[in-house]
GROMACS .gro file of C-alpha atoms in nm:
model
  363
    1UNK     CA    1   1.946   1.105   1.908
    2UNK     CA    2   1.666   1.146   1.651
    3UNK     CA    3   1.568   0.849   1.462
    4UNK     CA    4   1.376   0.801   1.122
    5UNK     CA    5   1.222   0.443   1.063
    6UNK     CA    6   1.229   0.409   0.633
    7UNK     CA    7   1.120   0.082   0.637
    8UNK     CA    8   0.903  -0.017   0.307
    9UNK     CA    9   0.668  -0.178   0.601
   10UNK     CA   10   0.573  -0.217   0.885
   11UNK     CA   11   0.656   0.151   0.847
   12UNK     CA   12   0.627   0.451   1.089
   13UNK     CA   13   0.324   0.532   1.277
   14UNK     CA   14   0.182   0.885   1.342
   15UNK     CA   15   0.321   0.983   1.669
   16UNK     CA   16  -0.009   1.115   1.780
   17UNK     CA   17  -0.099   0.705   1.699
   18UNK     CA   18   0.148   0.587   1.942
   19UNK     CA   19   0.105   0.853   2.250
   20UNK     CA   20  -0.296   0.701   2.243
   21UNK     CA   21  -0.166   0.344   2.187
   22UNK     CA   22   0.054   0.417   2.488
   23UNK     CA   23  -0.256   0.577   2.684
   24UNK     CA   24  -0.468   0.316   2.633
   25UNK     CA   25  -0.279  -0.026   2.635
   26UNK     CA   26  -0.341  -0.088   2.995
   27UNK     CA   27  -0.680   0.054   3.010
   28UNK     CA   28  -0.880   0.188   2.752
   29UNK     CA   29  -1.144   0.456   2.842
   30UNK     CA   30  -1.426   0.309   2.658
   31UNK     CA   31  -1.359  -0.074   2.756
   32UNK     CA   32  -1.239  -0.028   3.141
   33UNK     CA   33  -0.987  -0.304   3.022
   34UNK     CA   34  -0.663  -0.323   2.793
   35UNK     CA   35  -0.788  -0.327   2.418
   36UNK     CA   36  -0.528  -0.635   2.412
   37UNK     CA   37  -0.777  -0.836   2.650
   38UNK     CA   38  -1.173  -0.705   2.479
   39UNK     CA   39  -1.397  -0.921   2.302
   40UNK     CA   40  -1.465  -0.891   1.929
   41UNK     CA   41  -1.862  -0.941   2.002
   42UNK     CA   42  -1.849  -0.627   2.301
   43UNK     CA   43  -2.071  -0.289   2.190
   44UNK     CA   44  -1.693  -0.145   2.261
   45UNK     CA   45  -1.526  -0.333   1.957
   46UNK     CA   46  -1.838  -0.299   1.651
   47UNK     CA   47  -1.794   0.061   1.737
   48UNK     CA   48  -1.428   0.038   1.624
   49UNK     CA   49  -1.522  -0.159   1.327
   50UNK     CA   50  -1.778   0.074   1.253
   51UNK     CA   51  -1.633   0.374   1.280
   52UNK     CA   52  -1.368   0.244   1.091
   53UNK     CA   53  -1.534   0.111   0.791
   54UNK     CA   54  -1.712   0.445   0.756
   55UNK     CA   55  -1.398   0.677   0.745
   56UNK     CA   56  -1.307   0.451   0.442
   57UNK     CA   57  -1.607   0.454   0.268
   58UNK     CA   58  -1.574   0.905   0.318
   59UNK     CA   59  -1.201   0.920   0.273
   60UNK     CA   60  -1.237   0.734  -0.052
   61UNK     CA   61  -1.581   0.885  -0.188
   62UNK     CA   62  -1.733   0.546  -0.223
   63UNK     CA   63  -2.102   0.465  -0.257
   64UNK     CA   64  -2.304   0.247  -0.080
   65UNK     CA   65  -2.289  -0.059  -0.315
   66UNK     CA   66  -1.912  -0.080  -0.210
   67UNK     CA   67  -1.810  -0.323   0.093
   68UNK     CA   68  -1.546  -0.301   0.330
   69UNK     CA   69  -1.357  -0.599   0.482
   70UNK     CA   70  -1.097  -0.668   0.741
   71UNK     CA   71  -0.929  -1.003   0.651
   72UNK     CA   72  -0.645  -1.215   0.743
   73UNK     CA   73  -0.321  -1.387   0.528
   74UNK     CA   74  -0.179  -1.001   0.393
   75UNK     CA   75  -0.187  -0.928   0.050
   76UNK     CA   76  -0.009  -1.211  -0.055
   77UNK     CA   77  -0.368  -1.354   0.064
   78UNK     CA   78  -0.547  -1.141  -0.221
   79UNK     CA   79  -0.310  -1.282  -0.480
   80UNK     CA   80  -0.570  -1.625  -0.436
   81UNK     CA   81  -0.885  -1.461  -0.316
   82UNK     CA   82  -0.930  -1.245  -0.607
   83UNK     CA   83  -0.948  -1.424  -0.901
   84UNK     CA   84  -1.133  -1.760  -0.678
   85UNK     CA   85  -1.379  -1.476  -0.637
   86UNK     CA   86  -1.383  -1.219  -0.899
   87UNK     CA   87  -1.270  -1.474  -1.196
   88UNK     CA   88  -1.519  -1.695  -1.237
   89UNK     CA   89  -1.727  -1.660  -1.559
   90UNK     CA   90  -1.439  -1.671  -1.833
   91UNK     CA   91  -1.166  -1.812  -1.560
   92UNK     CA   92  -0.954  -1.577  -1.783
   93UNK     CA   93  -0.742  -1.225  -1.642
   94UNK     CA   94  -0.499  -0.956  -1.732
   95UNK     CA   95  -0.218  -0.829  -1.529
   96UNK     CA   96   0.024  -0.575  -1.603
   97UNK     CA   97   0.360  -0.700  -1.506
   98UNK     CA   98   0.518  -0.368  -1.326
   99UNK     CA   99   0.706  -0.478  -1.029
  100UNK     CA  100   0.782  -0.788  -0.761
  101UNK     CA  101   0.411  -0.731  -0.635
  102UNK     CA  102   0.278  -0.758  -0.991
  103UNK     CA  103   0.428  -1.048  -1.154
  104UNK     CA  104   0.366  -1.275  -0.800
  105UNK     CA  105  -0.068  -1.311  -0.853
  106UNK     CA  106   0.050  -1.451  -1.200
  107UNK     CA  107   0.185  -1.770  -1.048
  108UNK     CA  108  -0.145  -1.709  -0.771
  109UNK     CA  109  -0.401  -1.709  -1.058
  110UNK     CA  110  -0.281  -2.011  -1.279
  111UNK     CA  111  -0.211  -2.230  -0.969
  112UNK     CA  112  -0.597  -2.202  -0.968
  113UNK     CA  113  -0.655  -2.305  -1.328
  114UNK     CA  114  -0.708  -1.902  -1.379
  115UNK     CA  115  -0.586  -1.789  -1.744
  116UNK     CA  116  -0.290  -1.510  -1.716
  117UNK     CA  117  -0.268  -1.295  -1.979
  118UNK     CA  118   0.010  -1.014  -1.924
  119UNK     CA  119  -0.064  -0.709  -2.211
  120UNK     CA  120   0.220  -0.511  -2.061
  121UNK     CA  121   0.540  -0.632  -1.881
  122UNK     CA  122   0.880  -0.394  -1.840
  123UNK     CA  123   1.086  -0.734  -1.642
  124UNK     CA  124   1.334  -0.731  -1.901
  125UNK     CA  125   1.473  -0.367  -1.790
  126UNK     CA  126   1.409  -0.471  -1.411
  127UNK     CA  127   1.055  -0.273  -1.396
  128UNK     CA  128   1.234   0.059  -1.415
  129UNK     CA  129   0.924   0.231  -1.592
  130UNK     CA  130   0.543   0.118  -1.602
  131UNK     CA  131   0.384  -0.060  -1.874
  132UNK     CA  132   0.109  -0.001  -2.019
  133UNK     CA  133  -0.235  -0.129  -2.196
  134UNK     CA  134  -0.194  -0.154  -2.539
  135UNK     CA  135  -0.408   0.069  -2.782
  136UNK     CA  136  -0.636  -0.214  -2.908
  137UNK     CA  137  -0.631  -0.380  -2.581
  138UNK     CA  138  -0.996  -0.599  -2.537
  139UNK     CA  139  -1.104  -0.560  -2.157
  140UNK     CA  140  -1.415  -0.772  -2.255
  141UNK     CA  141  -1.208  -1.110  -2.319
  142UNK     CA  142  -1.156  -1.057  -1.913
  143UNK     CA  143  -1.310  -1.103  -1.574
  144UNK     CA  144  -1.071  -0.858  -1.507
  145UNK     CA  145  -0.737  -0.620  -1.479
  146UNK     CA  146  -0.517  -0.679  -1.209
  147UNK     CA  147  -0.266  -0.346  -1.126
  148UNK     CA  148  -0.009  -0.231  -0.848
  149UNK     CA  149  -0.072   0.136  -0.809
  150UNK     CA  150   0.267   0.176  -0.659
  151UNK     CA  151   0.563  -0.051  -0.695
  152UNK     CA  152   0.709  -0.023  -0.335
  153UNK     CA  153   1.056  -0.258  -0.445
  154UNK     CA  154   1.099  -0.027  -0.802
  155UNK     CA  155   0.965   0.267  -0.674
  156UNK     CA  156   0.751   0.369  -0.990
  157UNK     CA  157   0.375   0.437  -0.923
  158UNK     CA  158   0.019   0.466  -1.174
  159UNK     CA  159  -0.105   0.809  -1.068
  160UNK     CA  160  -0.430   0.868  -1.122
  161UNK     CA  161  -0.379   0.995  -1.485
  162UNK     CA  162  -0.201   0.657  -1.615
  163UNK     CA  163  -0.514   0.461  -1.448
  164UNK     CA  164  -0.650   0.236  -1.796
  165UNK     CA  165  -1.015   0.259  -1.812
  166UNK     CA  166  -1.183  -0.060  -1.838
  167UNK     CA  167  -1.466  -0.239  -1.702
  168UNK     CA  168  -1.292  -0.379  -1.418
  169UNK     CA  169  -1.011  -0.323  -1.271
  170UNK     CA  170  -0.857  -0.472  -0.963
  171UNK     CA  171  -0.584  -0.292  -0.764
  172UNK     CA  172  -0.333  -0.367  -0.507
  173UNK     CA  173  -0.295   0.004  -0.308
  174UNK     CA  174  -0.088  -0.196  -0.056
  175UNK     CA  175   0.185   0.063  -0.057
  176UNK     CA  176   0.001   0.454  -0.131
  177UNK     CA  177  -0.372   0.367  -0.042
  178UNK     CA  178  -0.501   0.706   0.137
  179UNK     CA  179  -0.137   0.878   0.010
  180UNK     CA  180  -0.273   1.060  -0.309
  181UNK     CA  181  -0.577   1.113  -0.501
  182UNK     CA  182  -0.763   0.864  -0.753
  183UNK     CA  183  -1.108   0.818  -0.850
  184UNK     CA  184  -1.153   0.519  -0.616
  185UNK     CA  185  -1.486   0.390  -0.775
  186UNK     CA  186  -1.276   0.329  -1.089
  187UNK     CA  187  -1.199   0.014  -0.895
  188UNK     CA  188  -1.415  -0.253  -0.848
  189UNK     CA  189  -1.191  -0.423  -0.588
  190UNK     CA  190  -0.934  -0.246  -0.377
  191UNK     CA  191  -0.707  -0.428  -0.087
  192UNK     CA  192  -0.420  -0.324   0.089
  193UNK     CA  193  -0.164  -0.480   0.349
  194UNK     CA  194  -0.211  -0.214   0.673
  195UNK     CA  195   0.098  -0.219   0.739
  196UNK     CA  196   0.236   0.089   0.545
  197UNK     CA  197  -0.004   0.349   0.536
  198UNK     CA  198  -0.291   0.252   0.727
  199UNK     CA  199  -0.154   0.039   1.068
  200UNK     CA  200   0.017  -0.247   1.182
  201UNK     CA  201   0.049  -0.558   1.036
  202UNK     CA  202  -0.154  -0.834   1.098
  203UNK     CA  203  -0.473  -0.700   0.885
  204UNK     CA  204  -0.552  -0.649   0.534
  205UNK     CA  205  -0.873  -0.415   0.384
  206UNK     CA  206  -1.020  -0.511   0.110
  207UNK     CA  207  -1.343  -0.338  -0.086
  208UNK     CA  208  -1.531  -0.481  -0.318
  209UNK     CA  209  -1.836  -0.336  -0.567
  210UNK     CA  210  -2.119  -0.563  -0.433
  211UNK     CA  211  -2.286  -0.519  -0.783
  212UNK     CA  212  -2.006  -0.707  -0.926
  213UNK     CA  213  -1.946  -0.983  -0.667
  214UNK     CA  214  -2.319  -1.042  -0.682
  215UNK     CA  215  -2.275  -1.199  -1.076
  216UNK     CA  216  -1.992  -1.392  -0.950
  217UNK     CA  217  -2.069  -1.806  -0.895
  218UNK     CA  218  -1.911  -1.870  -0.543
  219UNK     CA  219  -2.051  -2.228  -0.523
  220UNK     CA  220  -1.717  -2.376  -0.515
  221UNK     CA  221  -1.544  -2.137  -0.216
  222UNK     CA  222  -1.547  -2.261   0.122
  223UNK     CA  223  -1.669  -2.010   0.358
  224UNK     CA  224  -1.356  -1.815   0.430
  225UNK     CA  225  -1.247  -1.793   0.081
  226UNK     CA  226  -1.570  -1.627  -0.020
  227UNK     CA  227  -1.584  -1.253   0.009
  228UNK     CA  228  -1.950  -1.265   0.030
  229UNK     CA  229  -1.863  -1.417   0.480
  230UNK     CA  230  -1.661  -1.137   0.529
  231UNK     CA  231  -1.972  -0.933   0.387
  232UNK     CA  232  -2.211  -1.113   0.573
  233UNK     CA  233  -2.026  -1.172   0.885
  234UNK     CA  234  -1.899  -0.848   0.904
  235UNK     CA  235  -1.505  -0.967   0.909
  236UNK     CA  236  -1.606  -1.135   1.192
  237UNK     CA  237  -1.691  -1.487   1.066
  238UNK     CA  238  -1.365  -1.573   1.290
  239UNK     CA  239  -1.242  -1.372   1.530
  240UNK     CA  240  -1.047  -1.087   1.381
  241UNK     CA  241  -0.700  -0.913   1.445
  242UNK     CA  242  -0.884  -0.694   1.743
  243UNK     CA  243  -0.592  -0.482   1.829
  244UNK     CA  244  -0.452  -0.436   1.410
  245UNK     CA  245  -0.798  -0.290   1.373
  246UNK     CA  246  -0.828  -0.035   1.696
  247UNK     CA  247  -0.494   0.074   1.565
  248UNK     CA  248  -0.574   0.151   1.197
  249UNK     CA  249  -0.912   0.297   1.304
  250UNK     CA  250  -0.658   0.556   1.536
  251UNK     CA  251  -0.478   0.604   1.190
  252UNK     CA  252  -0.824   0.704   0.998
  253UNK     CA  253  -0.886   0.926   1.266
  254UNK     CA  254  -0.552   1.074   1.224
  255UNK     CA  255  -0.585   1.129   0.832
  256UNK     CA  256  -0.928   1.256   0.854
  257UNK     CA  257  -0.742   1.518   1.103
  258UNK     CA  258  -0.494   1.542   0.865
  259UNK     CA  259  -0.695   1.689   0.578
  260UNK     CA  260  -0.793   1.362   0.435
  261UNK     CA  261  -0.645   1.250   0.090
  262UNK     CA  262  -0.577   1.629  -0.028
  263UNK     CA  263  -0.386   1.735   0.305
  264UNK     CA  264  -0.153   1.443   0.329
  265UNK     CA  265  -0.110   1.407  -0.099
  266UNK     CA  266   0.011   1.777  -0.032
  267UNK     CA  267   0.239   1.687   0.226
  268UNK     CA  268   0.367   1.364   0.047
  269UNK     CA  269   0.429   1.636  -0.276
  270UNK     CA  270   0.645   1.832  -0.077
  271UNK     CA  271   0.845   1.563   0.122
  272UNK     CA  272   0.899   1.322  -0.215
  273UNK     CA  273   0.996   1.674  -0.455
  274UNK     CA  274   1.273   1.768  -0.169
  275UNK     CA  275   1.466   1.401  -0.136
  276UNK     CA  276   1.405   1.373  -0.568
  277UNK     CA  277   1.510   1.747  -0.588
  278UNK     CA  278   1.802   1.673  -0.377
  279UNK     CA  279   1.913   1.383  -0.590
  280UNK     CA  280   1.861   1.493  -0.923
  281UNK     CA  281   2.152   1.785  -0.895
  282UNK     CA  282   2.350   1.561  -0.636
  283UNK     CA  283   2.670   1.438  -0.854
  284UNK     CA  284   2.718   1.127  -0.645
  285UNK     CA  285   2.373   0.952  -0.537
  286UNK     CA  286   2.112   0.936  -0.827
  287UNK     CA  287   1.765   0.853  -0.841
  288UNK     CA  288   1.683   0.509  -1.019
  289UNK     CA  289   1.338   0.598  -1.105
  290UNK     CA  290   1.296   0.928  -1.365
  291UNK     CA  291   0.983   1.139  -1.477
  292UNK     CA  292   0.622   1.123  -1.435
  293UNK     CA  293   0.637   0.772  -1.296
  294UNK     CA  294   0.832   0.851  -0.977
  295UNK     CA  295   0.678   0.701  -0.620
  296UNK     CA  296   0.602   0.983  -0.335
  297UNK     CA  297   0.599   0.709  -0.100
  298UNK     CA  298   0.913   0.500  -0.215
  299UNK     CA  299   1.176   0.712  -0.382
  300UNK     CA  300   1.464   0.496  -0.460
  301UNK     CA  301   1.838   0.593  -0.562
  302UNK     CA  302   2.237   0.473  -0.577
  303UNK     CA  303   2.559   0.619  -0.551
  304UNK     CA  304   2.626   0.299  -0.822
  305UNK     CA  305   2.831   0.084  -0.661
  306UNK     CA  306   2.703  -0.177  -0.462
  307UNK     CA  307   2.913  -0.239  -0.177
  308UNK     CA  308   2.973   0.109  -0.093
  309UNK     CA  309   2.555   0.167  -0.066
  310UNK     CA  310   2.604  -0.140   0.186
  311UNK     CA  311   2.830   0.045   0.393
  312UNK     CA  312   2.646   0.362   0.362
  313UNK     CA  313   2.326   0.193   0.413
  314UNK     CA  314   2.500   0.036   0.775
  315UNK     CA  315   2.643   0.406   0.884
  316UNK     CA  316   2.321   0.546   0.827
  317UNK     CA  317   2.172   0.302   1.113
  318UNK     CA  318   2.432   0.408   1.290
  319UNK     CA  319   2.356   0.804   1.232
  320UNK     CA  320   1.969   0.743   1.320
  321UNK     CA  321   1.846   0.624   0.957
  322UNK     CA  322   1.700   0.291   1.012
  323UNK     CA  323   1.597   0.055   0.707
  324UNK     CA  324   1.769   0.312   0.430
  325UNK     CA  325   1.872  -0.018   0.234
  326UNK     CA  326   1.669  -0.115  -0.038
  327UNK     CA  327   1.533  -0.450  -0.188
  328UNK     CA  328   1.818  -0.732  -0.266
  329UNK     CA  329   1.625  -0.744  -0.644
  330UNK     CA  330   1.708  -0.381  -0.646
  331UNK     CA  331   1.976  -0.253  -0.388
  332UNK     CA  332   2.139   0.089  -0.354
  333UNK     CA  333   1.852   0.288  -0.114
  334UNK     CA  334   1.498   0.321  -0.043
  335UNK     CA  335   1.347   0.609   0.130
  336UNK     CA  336   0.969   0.539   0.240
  337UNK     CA  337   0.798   0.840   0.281
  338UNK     CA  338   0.476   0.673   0.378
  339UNK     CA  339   0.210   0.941   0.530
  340UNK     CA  340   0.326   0.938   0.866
  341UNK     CA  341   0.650   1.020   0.799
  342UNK     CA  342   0.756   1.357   0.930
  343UNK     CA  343   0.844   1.637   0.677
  344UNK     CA  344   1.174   1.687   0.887
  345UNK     CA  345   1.264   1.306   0.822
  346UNK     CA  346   1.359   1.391   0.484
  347UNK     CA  347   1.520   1.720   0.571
  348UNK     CA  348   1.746   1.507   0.816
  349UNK     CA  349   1.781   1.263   0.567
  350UNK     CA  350   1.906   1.511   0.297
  351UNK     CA  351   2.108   1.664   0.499
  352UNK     CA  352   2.291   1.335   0.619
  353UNK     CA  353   2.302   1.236   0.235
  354UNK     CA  354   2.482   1.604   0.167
  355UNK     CA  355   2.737   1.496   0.487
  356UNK     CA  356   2.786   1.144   0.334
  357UNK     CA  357   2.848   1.283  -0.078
  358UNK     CA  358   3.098   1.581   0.069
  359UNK     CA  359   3.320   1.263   0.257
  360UNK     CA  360   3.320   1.044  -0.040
  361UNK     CA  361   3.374   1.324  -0.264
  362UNK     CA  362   3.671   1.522  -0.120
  363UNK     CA  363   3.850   1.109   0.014
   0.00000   0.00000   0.00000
C-alpha cells in the first residue's frame, strides 16, 4: 500500500533524499566511514557546511553582508535569541499576532524586559485571516517587526505582496522557507526549524544582515546567545547536529535540481489549487481558510463536525493517509503539502476525500 506522510513536521523527505541517506549511512563515499560516526573539524564535514551555506545564500539571492547559521534549541529557540540580539537600542518591538507561532515570541520578548507592541492581532476570530500594519503605523519607534510568513496551525500565509515594508523586519519562514518566492533581502533576519521544508529536525538556520547586527550592543550575551559565535565560529562554537546538516545540505541539492524557488513554487501552485479546488465545490468538507491568504504548504478544511473529522482523520491512517488530523486549537484536517510532497499525494488524497464524502453522503 501507498502511503502519504501530511505531517505539519517533521514532514516528508524527497525520496531521492532518502535512497542517498540509505546509500551512505554505513559508509559514505567521501568519509570512508558512516556520516553518523565523522568529525565536525574533518575537511569531509566544512565541505558540507560549505556547500550548504552557499546554496542558501544563491537560492535566496542574498548578498554578501548576509550570514548563515546552523543553531540548536528549534525555533522556539529564536523566540529568545532575536530580540536578546536584534532588540537592544530601544528594548522596544512589534509583532503581528497571526497565528500559535506568532503570539508565542510575545511572552519570549517581555520575559526579557523586551517591550511588545502588537499593531495587528486577528485572535479574537481564531487567526482565520492575517492582520495587518496599520496605515500610520511608525516602524521607527522599533528595533524591529517580528512576522510568521506562513501560519502552519491556521493555514493562512503573507505572500510576498502582503510583506509591510519597513526598516526591519524579522521573519519566522519555519513552515514555506524555499516553497515560494519573496524578496529575501527584505528581511534582515530569517530562521527556520529544518524540519519541514529543508531536513530533519534537530537544526535550525538562521540569517542575519551583518550590517545590522554590527550596531547591535551584545555586551550582555553569553557566548552562545550571541549571533555574532555562530558568525565567528562558523556554527561550530559547539559541536553541531552533524548528521541534521549532511541531510538538509542533500535537500539543497535536491531543490537546486528541482528548479530552485520558481520550479518547486510552481509545483506547490499546482498541488495546493487541486486539494483547494477540490474543496471549494465539495458539499461536505470545506476549506477553513478563504481568498488570497490561503497556505500552499498547509491547506486546512472540515466536514464541521468534530467527532466525525476524528474518525475520518483515524480511517484515513488506516487507508495510507498518515497525520491528516489537524491542530487540537484548530481540528477538522490539515494537509501539508511541504515541497517534497509528491504531486500524486494530493491526487490520492482527493480522491480518498471524494470516496469518504460519497459514503457519508448517500448513509
Amino acid at each position: 500500500m501507498t502511503t502519504y506522510n501530511f505531517s505539519a513536521g517533521p514532514s516528508s523527505l524527497p525520496t531521492e533524499v532518502m535512497t542517498q541517506i540509505t546509500q551512505e549511512l554505513t559508509k559514505n563515499q567521501a568519509t570512508h566511514m558512516s556520516i553518523l560516526e565523522i568529525s565536525h573539524r574533518t575537511p569531509q564535514f566544512e565541505n558540507i557546511l560549505d556547500e550548504a551555506k552557499a546554496s542558501l545564500k544563491s537560492l535566496l539571492d542574498l548578498p554578501d553582508n548576509y550570514k548563515v547559521m546552523f543553531l540548536s534549541g528549534g525555533g522556539t529557540t529564536q523566540f529568545e535569541m532575536v530580540p536578546m540580539n536584534l532588540a537592544t537600542r530601544l528594548k522596544k518591538i512589534a509583532i503581528l499576532d497571526s497565528g500559535n507561532f506568532a503570539h508565542k515570541p510575545i511572552g519570549a520578548a517581555e520575559a526579557l524586559n523586551v517591550t511588545v507592541d502588537v499593531p495587528g492581532t486577528t485572535r479574537s476570530i481564531k487567526y482565520r485571516e492575517l492582520p495587518h500594519l496599520p496605515a500610520q503605523f511608525d516602524d521607527t519607534q522599533y528595533d524591529y517587526v517580528h512576522l510568521v510568513t506562513n501560519n502552519t496551525i491556521e493555514g493562512t500565509t503573507y505572500h510576498q505582496e502582503d510583506i509591510p515594508n519597513v526598516q526591519h523586519l524579522v521573519a519566522d519562514m519555519s513552515s514555506n522557507i524555499l516553497a515560494e518566492p519573496y524578496d529575501f533581502k527584505k528581511f534582515d533576519l530569517i530562521f527556520a526549524g529544518a524540519q519541514k521544508n529543508l531536513g530533519i529536525a534537530g537544526i535550525t538556520l538562521a540569517i542575519v544582515n551583518q550590517d545590522w547586527l554590527d550596531e547591535q550592543d551584545l555586551s550582555h550575551l553569553a557566548p552562545m546567545q550571541k549571533y555574532q559565535t555562530a558568525i565567528d565560529k562558523d556554527s561550530m562554537y559547539n559541536t553541531p547536529p552533524l548528521f541534521a546538516i549532511y541531510v538538509l545540505n542533500l535537500v539543497l541539492k535536491w531543490i537546486e535540481q528541482s528548479g530552485g524557488i520558481a520550479g518547486l513554487y510552481e509545483k506547490n501552485q499546482r498541488k495546493a489549487h487541486k486539494l483547494y479546488d477540490y474543496l471549494d465545490h465539495s458539499s461536505f468538507f470545506d476549506a477553513m481558510v478563504t481568498g488570497k491568504e490561503r497556505s500552499l504548504t498547509n491547506v486546512v478544511f472540515t466536514s464541521g463536525d468534530a467527532t466525525r473529522d476524528a474518525q475520518i482523520a483515524q480511517k484515513a491512517s488506516q487507508a495510507g493517509f498518515y497525520n491528516l488530523a489537524g491542530h487540537r486549537s484548530v481540528g477538522g484536517f490539515r494537509a501539508s503539502l511541504y515541497n517534497a510532497q509528491p504531486e500524486q499525494a494530493v491526487d490520492d488524497l482527493i480522491a480518498y476525500l471524494k470516496n469518504v464524502e460519497m459514503e457519508y453522503l448517500n448513509d
